[in-house]
Every structure is written in structure tokens, then in C-alpha cells.
């Protein structure tokens, strides 16, 4: 089969011919319906130097996957061939206390494992078939279409986790600020609308992204720039936002995030822009918590899929063939993509 692989650091991916995977005991082979293109792949391919991550190329890209069960290895029971499934993407050891609670994204044996998941060290979903190491990582999709559902596994799951951990702050009259209304951000706005009464303000540097933000539920939109923090203050009666989600993570957006935060707020860094901010008594409003989050748990993916089944969240999907996948990344890097690009092999 053909696969879009990263074959070396700091370079474009290549379409290569690889063997079809066959399932070893305990494994599941998924026929890919859709594999989302995430901005993390751009960081991975072009921005991270060799040695920064615990794994090395070559591997097939695509960590946001859904499709149908193609075959199962010995010992896998209860999964019918042809079942539409989402693939949970953070593959941990399976036996540490975090993995056993469903938090494979925070596996305690990650350092020994030297891979993060399919598309992140292991072969991912930008190919016809994906090898999933355990049936624990496939979640039935019900009536959802795998192409539309693929983004739920990352663009949906990552913001869902970041929002859920701060849900106690999202009371009536509160504000959630979403910085970066792209693949993750446009899903965050829908999740906030679906599970909280907070007013939602979206900030982006692209007018087109802000237009999509408005369509999917943002109460207000603000163009990124010098006056953005003041505009957020105005829209919150001077108080600031109770939850700030930064889906960009460069110096400028973290500064905006902190400047927009209300005392007692959570400022959650999801974007991998590698910016930083000086944390001190004076530079951060009182009792604001700063944290980063990485993906979500498999249990949360089940909840995201349930939310998807209600129709309350749906990725705005732009479809690309496997051959055109590099064009999807180019559009994302240029900032012209709206919502999520999904590769349909
Ligand atoms: N922490 C995690 O678990 C996790 C998971 C997935 C993605 N990510 C990261 O989240 C970030 C977003 O990913 P995505 O796939 O949604 O990307 P995307 O390219 O689809 O969206 C990014 C959005 O941010 C906007 N933007 C860029 N720079 C901006 C700025 N300075 N000010 C305001 N808006 C700006 C863009 O116009 C775009 O709308 C990436 O850094 C990605 O690596 C993190
Ligand atoms: Zn991702
Ligand atoms: Zn583990």
C-alpha cells in the first residue's frame, strides 16, 4: 500500500510503498476512512530538531484516525469486522496506573516506550491500513461517518479534555476565550457551546477563521493584535475570561492569554508554538493557574464521540486525497485552511 511517511527530520513527507500490515496477537488492523492533518505534524516535520523527541523517522504520518475494523489478531474478541471505529491515538504501555485509568496520554513508561502513538513514532493513518497495537484503542463510532469523525480523536478530544478539567469555572455569566480558531479551536467553540453556559470569545489573526468561529458558536470574535486584550476586557465587563485556551502558544498569544485572564482563571496552553511567559507574583493575575494539556483520555474520547452523535459538535472538514496531503499541510501552514483537513486514502 502507499503511505505518506516522514523519512527524516526537517523535511517534507514522501509517498512511499510499504507492506500491508497483518495483525499480531491482540492487534487490530483498521481500514482508514479519514486521517486528520494536525498542525502538530508541521511542528514535527519542520520545526523540531533531531533528538528533541524520543523517536525517529521513518514512520507514516497521521495521528487522528477513524475507519473500519479490517482484521483482528488472535485473542481479540467482540470486535466485528467492518465496524466503524475511531482510533485513540496516544498509545501507552497499557499497564501503568495512568494507562489502566485510560490516561495513556500520560503513560508513566513513556520514556522507555520511545514512541507516542500512530503517526508519532509508530506508523499512522495516512495510508489505507493502520496497525493498532491493542483493541483498547479502538472506540466504536456508531452512526458517525469515519471521515467526519476522524477529527474527533484529536481536534475534538484535546480541547474536550482542556475544557472539561476547567468546567467548574464555566458558570452562568462566565467567559471562555479561545485563541486560534483553527482545527482544534473551531471544535473547542462547539464543545464549549454544547457543555457550558459560558459566553465564548474567539481570537484569531485570520478573518476567515473568525467567520467560521462565529458560524460554529462564538458569541464574539476579536482580530488578533495590539488591542485584542482590551477588547476582551470590554466584552467581559472589565473582568476578563474565566478560562483561556491558547491553541497557538507563541509569545504573543500567551501574553494575550494572561492579559485576558480574570483572577482565579485557568490559562491552558494547548498550542505547541513554543512561546514562553515570565511567571511571577506580579506578571500573572492573582490565583490564575497556568497549565499545558496533552491530548485526552480514552474515556474522554468515548464522551466526545457521544457528543458527536448528538450532532452538537461536527468538524468542518476539507477532504484531500493521499497524493494531495502535502497540499493540506501547505494550506495549513499558509493559514488558508478552514476547520480540519482530512486525508481520505
Ligand atoms: N497539546 C496537545 O495535545 C495538542 C494536540 C493537537 C494539536 N496541538 C497544537 O495545537 C495548535 C493548533 O493546532 P491546529 O491543528 O488547530 O492548528 P491550525 O493551523 O488548524 O489552527 C491554528 C489557528 O491559529 C491561528 N493563529 C496562528 N497564529 C496566531 C496568532 N499569533 N494569533 C492568533 N491566531 C493565530 C491560525 O490563523 C489558525 O486559525 C498547534 O500548535 C498544534 O501543534 C496540541
Ligand atoms: Zn494532533
Ligand atoms: Zn502506561
mmCIF file of C-alpha atoms and ligand atoms in Angstrom:
data_model
loop_
_atom_site.group_PDB
_atom_site.id
_atom_site.type_symbol
_atom_site.label_atom_id
_atom_site.label_comp_id
_atom_site.label_asym_id
_atom_site.label_seq_id
_atom_site.Cartn_x
_atom_site.Cartn_y
_atom_site.Cartn_z
ATOM 1 C CA UNK A 1 0.000 0.000 0.000
ATOM 2 C CA UNK A 2 1.038 3.624 -0.340
ATOM 3 C CA UNK A 3 1.769 5.639 2.802
ATOM 4 C CA UNK A 4 2.671 9.268 3.478
ATOM 5 C CA UNK A 5 5.825 8.971 5.542
ATOM 6 C CA UNK A 6 8.174 11.290 7.300
ATOM 7 C CA UNK A 7 11.522 9.815 6.274
ATOM 8 C CA UNK A 8 13.825 12.308 8.030
ATOM 9 C CA UNK A 9 13.624 15.333 10.325
ATOM 10 C CA UNK A 10 13.290 18.845 8.818
ATOM 11 C CA UNK A 11 11.862 17.709 5.511
ATOM 12 C CA UNK A 12 8.624 17.258 3.598
ATOM 13 C CA UNK A 13 6.828 13.910 3.836
ATOM 14 C CA UNK A 14 7.095 11.393 0.990
ATOM 15 C CA UNK A 15 4.621 8.964 -0.580
ATOM 16 C CA UNK A 16 6.256 5.546 -0.310
ATOM 17 C CA UNK A 17 5.244 1.932 -0.934
ATOM 18 C CA UNK A 18 5.071 -0.221 2.242
ATOM 19 C CA UNK A 19 3.821 -3.733 3.070
ATOM 20 C CA UNK A 20 0.215 -4.124 4.185
ATOM 21 C CA UNK A 21 0.170 -4.733 7.951
ATOM 22 C CA UNK A 22 -1.165 -8.052 9.284
ATOM 23 C CA UNK A 23 -2.382 -8.295 12.885
ATOM 24 C CA UNK A 24 -0.182 -9.902 15.536
ATOM 25 C CA UNK A 25 -1.967 -11.316 18.619
ATOM 26 C CA UNK A 26 -4.013 -8.610 20.350
ATOM 27 C CA UNK A 27 -3.738 -6.140 17.460
ATOM 28 C CA UNK A 28 -6.418 -4.587 15.279
ATOM 29 C CA UNK A 29 -5.963 -3.500 11.659
ATOM 30 C CA UNK A 30 -8.169 -0.533 10.743
ATOM 31 C CA UNK A 31 -9.026 0.359 7.130
ATOM 32 C CA UNK A 32 -8.660 4.128 7.198
ATOM 33 C CA UNK A 33 -11.684 6.239 6.281
ATOM 34 C CA UNK A 34 -10.068 9.518 7.243
ATOM 35 C CA UNK A 35 -6.818 10.725 8.780
ATOM 36 C CA UNK A 36 -6.804 14.327 10.004
ATOM 37 C CA UNK A 37 -3.870 16.618 9.276
ATOM 38 C CA UNK A 38 -2.880 18.293 12.538
ATOM 39 C CA UNK A 39 -0.717 21.379 12.948
ATOM 40 C CA UNK A 40 1.449 19.265 15.273
ATOM 41 C CA UNK A 41 2.631 17.439 12.137
ATOM 42 C CA UNK A 42 4.036 20.729 10.833
ATOM 43 C CA UNK A 43 5.933 21.279 14.112
ATOM 44 C CA UNK A 44 7.050 17.637 13.932
ATOM 45 C CA UNK A 45 8.218 17.706 10.320
ATOM 46 C CA UNK A 46 9.795 21.129 10.094
ATOM 47 C CA UNK A 47 10.382 22.733 13.475
ATOM 48 C CA UNK A 48 11.690 20.076 15.855
ATOM 49 C CA UNK A 49 15.384 19.277 15.594
ATOM 50 C CA UNK A 50 16.591 15.655 15.631
ATOM 51 C CA UNK A 51 16.897 14.443 19.228
ATOM 52 C CA UNK A 52 14.089 16.596 20.681
ATOM 53 C CA UNK A 53 11.555 13.768 20.555
ATOM 54 C CA UNK A 54 12.204 10.258 21.853
ATOM 55 C CA UNK A 55 11.584 8.650 18.441
ATOM 56 C CA UNK A 56 12.968 8.934 14.917
ATOM 57 C CA UNK A 57 11.688 8.631 11.328
ATOM 58 C CA UNK A 58 10.755 6.815 9.204
ATOM 59 C CA UNK A 59 7.092 6.438 10.149
ATOM 60 C CA UNK A 60 3.752 7.038 8.450
ATOM 61 C CA UNK A 61 2.096 10.313 9.480
ATOM 62 C CA UNK A 62 -1.480 10.661 10.729
ATOM 63 C CA UNK A 63 -2.389 10.558 14.443
ATOM 64 C CA UNK A 64 -6.087 11.493 14.042
ATOM 65 C CA UNK A 65 -7.723 8.406 12.602
ATOM 66 C CA UNK A 66 -11.031 6.654 12.031
ATOM 67 C CA UNK A 67 -12.148 3.860 9.734
ATOM 68 C CA UNK A 68 -13.456 0.303 9.843
ATOM 69 C CA UNK A 69 -12.133 -2.838 11.515
ATOM 70 C CA UNK A 70 -10.333 -4.733 8.734
ATOM 71 C CA UNK A 71 -8.938 -7.690 10.691
ATOM 72 C CA UNK A 72 -8.067 -8.650 14.264
ATOM 73 C CA UNK A 73 -5.228 -10.655 15.780
ATOM 74 C CA UNK A 74 -5.520 -13.782 17.904
ATOM 75 C CA UNK A 75 -7.221 -13.149 21.233
ATOM 76 C CA UNK A 76 -9.247 -10.121 20.128
ATOM 77 C CA UNK A 77 -12.916 -10.816 20.670
ATOM 78 C CA UNK A 78 -16.094 -8.762 20.393
ATOM 79 C CA UNK A 79 -14.929 -6.524 17.542
ATOM 80 C CA UNK A 80 -16.781 -7.337 14.332
ATOM 81 C CA UNK A 81 -15.026 -6.914 11.001
ATOM 82 C CA UNK A 82 -16.434 -3.809 9.271
ATOM 83 C CA UNK A 83 -17.349 -1.976 12.495
ATOM 84 C CA UNK A 84 -16.736 1.784 12.105
ATOM 85 C CA UNK A 85 -14.256 2.882 14.765
ATOM 86 C CA UNK A 86 -12.263 5.856 15.942
ATOM 87 C CA UNK A 87 -8.673 5.181 16.944
ATOM 88 C CA UNK A 88 -7.468 6.535 20.281
ATOM 89 C CA UNK A 89 -4.103 7.974 19.352
ATOM 90 C CA UNK A 90 -1.909 8.101 22.467
ATOM 91 C CA UNK A 91 -0.514 4.602 22.786
ATOM 92 C CA UNK A 92 0.896 3.920 26.251
ATOM 93 C CA UNK A 93 2.316 0.801 27.896
ATOM 94 C CA UNK A 94 -1.162 -0.352 28.931
ATOM 95 C CA UNK A 95 -0.181 -1.484 32.440
ATOM 96 C CA UNK A 96 0.944 1.578 34.452
ATOM 97 C CA UNK A 97 -1.603 3.256 36.748
ATOM 98 C CA UNK A 98 -2.245 6.061 34.235
ATOM 99 C CA UNK A 99 -2.832 3.707 31.317
ATOM 100 C CA UNK A 100 -5.062 1.490 33.445
ATOM 101 C CA UNK A 101 -7.215 4.565 34.187
ATOM 102 C CA UNK A 102 -7.472 5.371 30.464
ATOM 103 C CA UNK A 103 -4.830 8.112 30.565
ATOM 104 C CA UNK A 104 -2.426 6.551 28.078
ATOM 105 C CA UNK A 105 -1.590 10.143 27.040
ATOM 106 C CA UNK A 106 0.185 10.428 30.399
ATOM 107 C CA UNK A 107 1.696 6.902 30.433
ATOM 108 C CA UNK A 108 4.363 6.626 33.085
ATOM 109 C CA UNK A 109 6.546 4.386 30.959
ATOM 110 C CA UNK A 110 6.663 6.793 28.005
ATOM 111 C CA UNK A 111 10.425 7.284 28.302
ATOM 112 C CA UNK A 112 11.123 3.570 27.841
ATOM 113 C CA UNK A 113 8.463 3.255 25.137
ATOM 114 C CA UNK A 114 10.211 5.778 22.828
ATOM 115 C CA UNK A 115 7.055 6.346 20.733
ATOM 116 C CA UNK A 116 3.857 8.333 21.337
ATOM 117 C CA UNK A 117 1.367 6.642 19.029
ATOM 118 C CA UNK A 118 0.412 6.014 15.409
ATOM 119 C CA UNK A 119 1.787 8.889 13.346
ATOM 120 C CA UNK A 120 4.107 9.796 16.219
ATOM 121 C CA UNK A 121 6.882 7.229 16.045
ATOM 122 C CA UNK A 122 4.661 4.282 15.092
ATOM 123 C CA UNK A 123 3.105 4.137 11.611
ATOM 124 C CA UNK A 124 -0.019 6.301 11.485
ATOM 125 C CA UNK A 125 -3.175 6.583 9.409
ATOM 126 C CA UNK A 126 -2.069 8.326 6.218
ATOM 127 C CA UNK A 127 -2.257 5.012 4.349
ATOM 128 C CA UNK A 128 -5.025 2.533 3.515
ATOM 129 C CA UNK A 129 -4.433 0.449 6.642
ATOM 130 C CA UNK A 130 -3.366 1.212 10.216
ATOM 131 C CA UNK A 131 -1.973 -1.256 12.746
ATOM 132 C CA UNK A 132 -3.390 -0.542 16.227
ATOM 133 C CA UNK A 133 -1.450 -2.365 18.965
ATOM 134 C CA UNK A 134 -4.444 -3.181 21.162
ATOM 135 C CA UNK A 135 -8.225 -3.359 20.934
ATOM 136 C CA UNK A 136 -8.295 -0.966 23.938
ATOM 137 C CA UNK A 137 -7.503 1.825 21.469
ATOM 138 C CA UNK A 138 -10.452 1.421 19.119
ATOM 139 C CA UNK A 139 -13.762 3.048 20.002
ATOM 140 C CA UNK A 140 -16.932 2.194 18.057
ATOM 141 C CA UNK A 141 -18.322 5.157 16.125
ATOM 142 C CA UNK A 142 -21.984 4.219 15.972
ATOM 143 C CA UNK A 143 -23.623 6.082 13.099
ATOM 144 C CA UNK A 144 -20.833 8.632 12.593
ATOM 145 C CA UNK A 145 -19.005 8.701 9.261
ATOM 146 C CA UNK A 146 -15.272 7.919 9.736
ATOM 147 C CA UNK A 147 -14.160 10.856 7.560
ATOM 148 C CA UNK A 148 -16.173 13.361 9.585
ATOM 149 C CA UNK A 149 -15.331 11.579 12.849
ATOM 150 C CA UNK A 150 -11.544 11.339 12.423
ATOM 151 C CA UNK A 151 -11.005 14.890 13.796
ATOM 152 C CA UNK A 152 -12.894 13.954 16.969
ATOM 153 C CA UNK A 153 -9.882 11.867 18.053
ATOM 154 C CA UNK A 154 -7.570 14.886 18.404
ATOM 155 C CA UNK A 155 -9.096 18.195 17.243
ATOM 156 C CA UNK A 156 -12.125 17.182 19.344
ATOM 157 C CA UNK A 157 -10.555 15.200 22.177
ATOM 158 C CA UNK A 158 -7.734 17.625 23.027
ATOM 159 C CA UNK A 159 -9.969 20.683 23.588
ATOM 160 C CA UNK A 160 -12.603 18.491 25.262
ATOM 161 C CA UNK A 161 -10.111 17.461 27.922
ATOM 162 C CA UNK A 162 -8.804 21.028 28.322
ATOM 163 C CA UNK A 163 -12.359 22.346 28.772
ATOM 164 C CA UNK A 164 -13.600 19.529 30.995
ATOM 165 C CA UNK A 165 -10.811 19.973 33.565
ATOM 166 C CA UNK A 166 -11.879 23.642 33.989
ATOM 167 C CA UNK A 167 -15.614 23.130 33.823
ATOM 168 C CA UNK A 168 -16.114 24.281 37.421
ATOM 169 C CA UNK A 169 -15.141 27.798 36.248
ATOM 170 C CA UNK A 170 -17.678 27.905 33.425
ATOM 171 C CA UNK A 171 -20.701 29.019 35.416
ATOM 172 C CA UNK A 172 -23.505 31.240 34.041
ATOM 173 C CA UNK A 173 -22.045 34.687 33.363
ATOM 174 C CA UNK A 174 -18.533 33.339 32.808
ATOM 175 C CA UNK A 175 -16.392 33.730 29.697
ATOM 176 C CA UNK A 176 -14.232 31.268 27.794
ATOM 177 C CA UNK A 177 -11.628 32.737 25.472
ATOM 178 C CA UNK A 178 -10.443 30.632 22.522
ATOM 179 C CA UNK A 179 -7.218 31.864 20.925
ATOM 180 C CA UNK A 180 -6.673 30.276 17.495
ATOM 181 C CA UNK A 181 -9.890 29.155 15.812
ATOM 182 C CA UNK A 182 -8.368 26.508 13.535
ATOM 183 C CA UNK A 183 -8.712 22.727 13.668
ATOM 184 C CA UNK A 184 -8.748 22.484 17.467
ATOM 185 C CA UNK A 185 -10.187 25.939 18.132
ATOM 186 C CA UNK A 186 -13.316 25.542 15.998
ATOM 187 C CA UNK A 187 -14.044 22.291 17.833
ATOM 188 C CA UNK A 188 -13.385 23.947 21.216
ATOM 189 C CA UNK A 189 -16.030 26.575 20.450
ATOM 190 C CA UNK A 190 -18.600 23.865 19.694
ATOM 191 C CA UNK A 191 -17.697 21.845 22.791
ATOM 192 C CA UNK A 192 -17.976 24.966 24.966
ATOM 193 C CA UNK A 193 -21.396 25.719 23.433
ATOM 194 C CA UNK A 194 -22.518 22.140 23.999
ATOM 195 C CA UNK A 195 -21.407 21.607 27.595
ATOM 196 C CA UNK A 196 -21.217 25.041 29.231
ATOM 197 C CA UNK A 197 -23.225 28.255 29.618
ATOM 198 C CA UNK A 198 -20.110 30.454 29.207
ATOM 199 C CA UNK A 199 -20.025 33.226 26.639
ATOM 200 C CA UNK A 200 -17.370 32.354 24.061
ATOM 201 C CA UNK A 201 -14.919 34.847 22.600
ATOM 202 C CA UNK A 202 -12.684 33.730 19.727
ATOM 203 C CA UNK A 203 -9.434 35.455 18.735
ATOM 204 C CA UNK A 204 -7.583 34.692 15.513
ATOM 205 C CA UNK A 205 -5.311 36.509 13.092
ATOM 206 C CA UNK A 206 -7.430 35.330 10.165
ATOM 207 C CA UNK A 207 -10.793 36.950 9.339
ATOM 208 C CA UNK A 208 -11.884 33.697 7.641
ATOM 209 C CA UNK A 209 -11.151 31.691 10.791
ATOM 210 C CA UNK A 210 -13.183 34.219 12.805
ATOM 211 C CA UNK A 211 -16.078 33.881 10.347
ATOM 212 C CA UNK A 212 -16.045 30.102 10.912
ATOM 213 C CA UNK A 213 -15.800 30.697 14.684
ATOM 214 C CA UNK A 214 -18.977 32.776 14.538
ATOM 215 C CA UNK A 215 -20.776 30.105 12.495
ATOM 216 C CA UNK A 216 -19.909 27.362 14.998
ATOM 217 C CA UNK A 217 -20.990 29.287 18.100
ATOM 218 C CA UNK A 218 -18.621 32.066 19.181
ATOM 219 C CA UNK A 219 -20.555 34.886 20.857
ATOM 220 C CA UNK A 220 -17.911 37.440 19.855
ATOM 221 C CA UNK A 221 -14.825 37.464 17.645
ATOM 222 C CA UNK A 222 -11.722 39.613 18.014
ATOM 223 C CA UNK A 223 -8.950 40.057 15.462
ATOM 224 C CA UNK A 224 -5.516 39.316 16.990
ATOM 225 C CA UNK A 225 -3.383 42.407 17.516
ATOM 226 C CA UNK A 226 -2.393 45.112 19.976
ATOM 227 C CA UNK A 227 -5.961 45.941 21.026
ATOM 228 C CA UNK A 228 -7.197 42.349 21.447
ATOM 229 C CA UNK A 229 -6.719 42.169 25.233
ATOM 230 C CA UNK A 230 -8.583 45.466 25.731
ATOM 231 C CA UNK A 231 -11.409 44.236 23.501
ATOM 232 C CA UNK A 232 -11.691 41.047 25.569
ATOM 233 C CA UNK A 233 -11.849 43.200 28.756
ATOM 234 C CA UNK A 234 -14.659 45.275 27.208
ATOM 235 C CA UNK A 235 -16.597 42.147 26.237
ATOM 236 C CA UNK A 236 -16.310 40.799 29.802
ATOM 237 C CA UNK A 237 -17.391 44.000 31.617
ATOM 238 C CA UNK A 238 -13.763 44.561 32.571
ATOM 239 C CA UNK A 239 -13.404 41.238 34.410
ATOM 240 C CA UNK A 240 -11.504 39.086 31.929
ATOM 241 C CA UNK A 241 -12.017 35.471 30.924
ATOM 242 C CA UNK A 242 -12.514 32.592 33.366
ATOM 243 C CA UNK A 243 -10.917 30.069 31.042
ATOM 244 C CA UNK A 244 -8.396 30.933 28.345
ATOM 245 C CA UNK A 245 -7.457 28.244 25.856
ATOM 246 C CA UNK A 246 -4.411 29.086 23.766
ATOM 247 C CA UNK A 247 -4.339 26.945 20.628
ATOM 248 C CA UNK A 248 -1.304 28.761 19.207
ATOM 249 C CA UNK A 249 1.237 29.026 22.036
ATOM 250 C CA UNK A 250 3.629 31.689 20.744
ATOM 251 C CA UNK A 251 4.850 34.561 22.955
ATOM 252 C CA UNK A 252 2.165 36.950 21.660
ATOM 253 C CA UNK A 253 -0.753 34.586 22.302
ATOM 254 C CA UNK A 254 0.443 33.593 25.780
ATOM 255 C CA UNK A 255 0.773 37.301 26.603
ATOM 256 C CA UNK A 256 -2.775 37.844 25.345
ATOM 257 C CA UNK A 257 -3.958 34.805 27.309
ATOM 258 C CA UNK A 258 -2.551 36.092 30.615
ATOM 259 C CA UNK A 259 -3.605 39.684 29.947
ATOM 260 C CA UNK A 260 -7.177 38.487 29.312
ATOM 261 C CA UNK A 261 -7.418 36.241 32.384
ATOM 262 C CA UNK A 262 -9.662 37.070 35.337
ATOM 263 C CA UNK A 263 -8.233 36.354 38.808
ATOM 264 C CA UNK A 264 -8.892 32.663 39.639
ATOM 265 C CA UNK A 265 -8.967 31.806 35.917
ATOM 266 C CA UNK A 266 -7.317 28.864 34.200
ATOM 267 C CA UNK A 267 -4.950 29.668 31.337
ATOM 268 C CA UNK A 268 -4.406 26.477 29.391
ATOM 269 C CA UNK A 269 -1.707 26.169 26.791
ATOM 270 C CA UNK A 270 -2.533 23.644 24.077
ATOM 271 C CA UNK A 271 -0.657 25.124 21.104
ATOM 272 C CA UNK A 272 2.889 23.960 20.535
ATOM 273 C CA UNK A 273 4.231 27.342 19.362
ATOM 274 C CA UNK A 274 6.982 27.011 21.996
ATOM 275 C CA UNK A 275 6.469 30.545 23.313
ATOM 276 C CA UNK A 276 7.097 31.378 26.962
ATOM 277 C CA UNK A 277 5.966 33.808 29.643
ATOM 278 C CA UNK A 278 7.605 35.053 32.875
ATOM 279 C CA UNK A 279 5.671 33.587 35.834
ATOM 280 C CA UNK A 280 5.912 35.759 38.945
ATOM 281 C CA UNK A 281 3.732 37.322 41.616
ATOM 282 C CA UNK A 282 3.301 40.484 39.562
ATOM 283 C CA UNK A 283 3.151 39.225 35.971
ATOM 284 C CA UNK A 284 0.147 36.924 36.391
ATOM 285 C CA UNK A 285 -3.260 37.946 37.850
ATOM 286 C CA UNK A 286 -3.892 36.526 41.333
ATOM 287 C CA UNK A 287 -4.632 32.844 41.603
ATOM 288 C CA UNK A 288 -4.540 32.248 37.874
ATOM 289 C CA UNK A 289 -3.421 28.707 37.072
ATOM 290 C CA UNK A 290 -1.208 28.146 34.064
ATOM 291 C CA UNK A 291 -1.041 24.680 32.574
ATOM 292 C CA UNK A 292 -0.386 22.768 29.438
ATOM 293 C CA UNK A 293 -2.521 19.812 28.414
ATOM 294 C CA UNK A 294 -1.664 16.919 26.138
ATOM 295 C CA UNK A 295 -4.483 15.136 24.272
ATOM 296 C CA UNK A 296 -7.112 13.391 26.484
ATOM 297 C CA UNK A 297 -8.080 10.005 27.913
ATOM 298 C CA UNK A 298 -9.751 7.169 26.055
ATOM 299 C CA UNK A 299 -12.780 7.611 28.317
ATOM 300 C CA UNK A 300 -12.993 11.225 27.216
ATOM 301 C CA UNK A 301 -12.824 10.099 23.574
ATOM 302 C CA UNK A 302 -15.897 7.956 24.241
ATOM 303 C CA UNK A 303 -17.626 11.099 25.600
ATOM 304 C CA UNK A 304 -16.530 13.177 22.579
ATOM 305 C CA UNK A 305 -17.935 10.569 20.210
ATOM 306 C CA UNK A 306 -21.185 10.546 22.188
ATOM 307 C CA UNK A 307 -21.296 14.338 21.806
ATOM 308 C CA UNK A 308 -20.601 13.931 18.084
ATOM 309 C CA UNK A 309 -23.519 11.504 17.813
ATOM 310 C CA UNK A 310 -25.884 14.162 19.201
ATOM 311 C CA UNK A 311 -24.882 16.438 16.293
ATOM 312 C CA UNK A 312 -23.802 19.185 18.716
ATOM 313 C CA UNK A 313 -20.186 19.047 17.547
ATOM 314 C CA UNK A 314 -19.082 18.445 13.989
ATOM 315 C CA UNK A 315 -15.736 19.200 12.400
ATOM 316 C CA UNK A 316 -15.737 21.485 9.387
ATOM 317 C CA UNK A 317 -13.863 19.076 7.105
ATOM 318 C CA UNK A 318 -11.912 19.780 3.924
ATOM 319 C CA UNK A 319 -11.120 16.463 2.172
ATOM 320 C CA UNK A 320 -7.800 15.688 0.446
ATOM 321 C CA UNK A 321 -6.550 12.548 -1.304
ATOM 322 C CA UNK A 322 -3.360 10.862 -0.063
ATOM 323 C CA UNK A 323 -1.453 12.312 -3.047
ATOM 324 C CA UNK A 324 -2.696 15.800 -2.151
ATOM 325 C CA UNK A 325 -1.879 15.533 1.569
ATOM 326 C CA UNK A 326 1.163 17.825 1.168
ATOM 327 C CA UNK A 327 -1.262 20.469 -0.196
ATOM 328 C CA UNK A 328 -3.310 20.172 3.007
ATOM 329 C CA UNK A 329 -0.216 20.878 5.114
ATOM 330 C CA UNK A 330 0.757 23.736 2.797
ATOM 331 C CA UNK A 331 -2.695 25.325 3.196
ATOM 332 C CA UNK A 332 -2.464 24.882 6.971
ATOM 333 C CA UNK A 333 0.994 26.470 7.104
ATOM 334 C CA UNK A 334 -0.216 29.351 4.908
ATOM 335 C CA UNK A 335 -3.237 29.879 7.179
ATOM 336 C CA UNK A 336 -5.749 29.390 4.339
ATOM 337 C CA UNK A 337 -7.268 26.137 5.597
ATOM 338 C CA UNK A 338 -10.608 26.359 7.415
ATOM 339 C CA UNK A 339 -11.511 23.828 10.089
ATOM 340 C CA UNK A 340 -9.739 20.496 9.570
ATOM 341 C CA UNK A 341 -8.126 18.862 6.536
ATOM 342 C CA UNK A 342 -8.859 15.141 6.455
ATOM 343 C CA UNK A 343 -6.855 12.835 4.212
ATOM 344 C CA UNK A 344 -9.055 10.191 2.584
ATOM 345 C CA UNK A 345 -6.710 7.417 1.342
HETATM 346 N N1 LIG B 1 -1.455 19.806 23.348
HETATM 347 C C1 LIG B 1 -1.974 18.897 22.539
HETATM 348 O O1 LIG B 1 -2.305 17.787 22.943
HETATM 349 C C2 LIG B 1 -2.176 19.245 21.098
HETATM 350 C C3 LIG B 1 -2.945 18.419 20.263
HETATM 351 C C4 LIG B 1 -3.148 18.807 18.949
HETATM 352 C C5 LIG B 1 -2.601 19.987 18.468
HETATM 353 N N2 LIG B 1 -1.836 20.742 19.287
HETATM 354 C C6 LIG B 1 -1.282 22.033 18.850
HETATM 355 O O2 LIG B 1 -2.326 22.980 18.842
HETATM 356 C C7 LIG B 1 -2.025 24.011 17.896
HETATM 357 C C8 LIG B 1 -3.220 24.197 16.967
HETATM 358 O O3 LIG B 1 -3.333 23.085 16.125
HETATM 359 P P1 LIG B 1 -4.403 23.102 14.927
HETATM 360 O O4 LIG B 1 -4.243 21.791 14.235
HETATM 361 O O5 LIG B 1 -5.720 23.543 15.444
HETATM 362 O O6 LIG B 1 -3.781 24.268 14.005
HETATM 363 P P2 LIG B 1 -4.493 25.132 12.859
HETATM 364 O O7 LIG B 1 -3.413 25.577 11.947
HETATM 365 O O8 LIG B 1 -5.645 24.378 12.299
HETATM 366 O O9 LIG B 1 -5.110 26.377 13.651
HETATM 367 C C9 LIG B 1 -4.320 27.390 14.203
HETATM 368 C C10 LIG B 1 -5.155 28.677 14.195
HETATM 369 O O10 LIG B 1 -4.442 29.663 14.926
HETATM 370 C C11 LIG B 1 -4.439 30.892 14.209
HETATM 371 N N3 LIG B 1 -3.240 31.628 14.580
HETATM 372 C C12 LIG B 1 -1.946 31.350 14.258
HETATM 373 N N4 LIG B 1 -1.118 32.254 14.817
HETATM 374 C C13 LIG B 1 -1.904 33.109 15.513
HETATM 375 C C14 LIG B 1 -1.645 34.251 16.318
HETATM 376 N N5 LIG B 1 -0.386 34.676 16.524
HETATM 377 N N6 LIG B 1 -2.695 34.887 16.901
HETATM 378 C C15 LIG B 1 -3.954 34.450 16.708
HETATM 379 N N7 LIG B 1 -4.268 33.377 15.943
HETATM 380 C C16 LIG B 1 -3.248 32.721 15.360
HETATM 381 C C17 LIG B 1 -4.473 30.469 12.751
HETATM 382 O O11 LIG B 1 -4.987 31.511 11.922
HETATM 383 C C18 LIG B 1 -5.386 29.235 12.801
HETATM 384 O O12 LIG B 1 -6.744 29.608 12.644
HETATM 385 C C19 LIG B 1 -0.743 23.568 17.196
HETATM 386 O O13 LIG B 1 0.370 24.191 17.817
HETATM 387 C C20 LIG B 1 -0.717 22.071 17.456
HETATM 388 O O14 LIG B 1 0.588 21.550 17.408
HETATM 389 C C21 LIG B 1 -1.613 20.412 20.589
HETATM 390 ZN ZN1 LIG B 2 -2.558 16.484 16.754
HETATM 391 ZN ZN1 LIG B 3 1.481 3.326 30.744
#
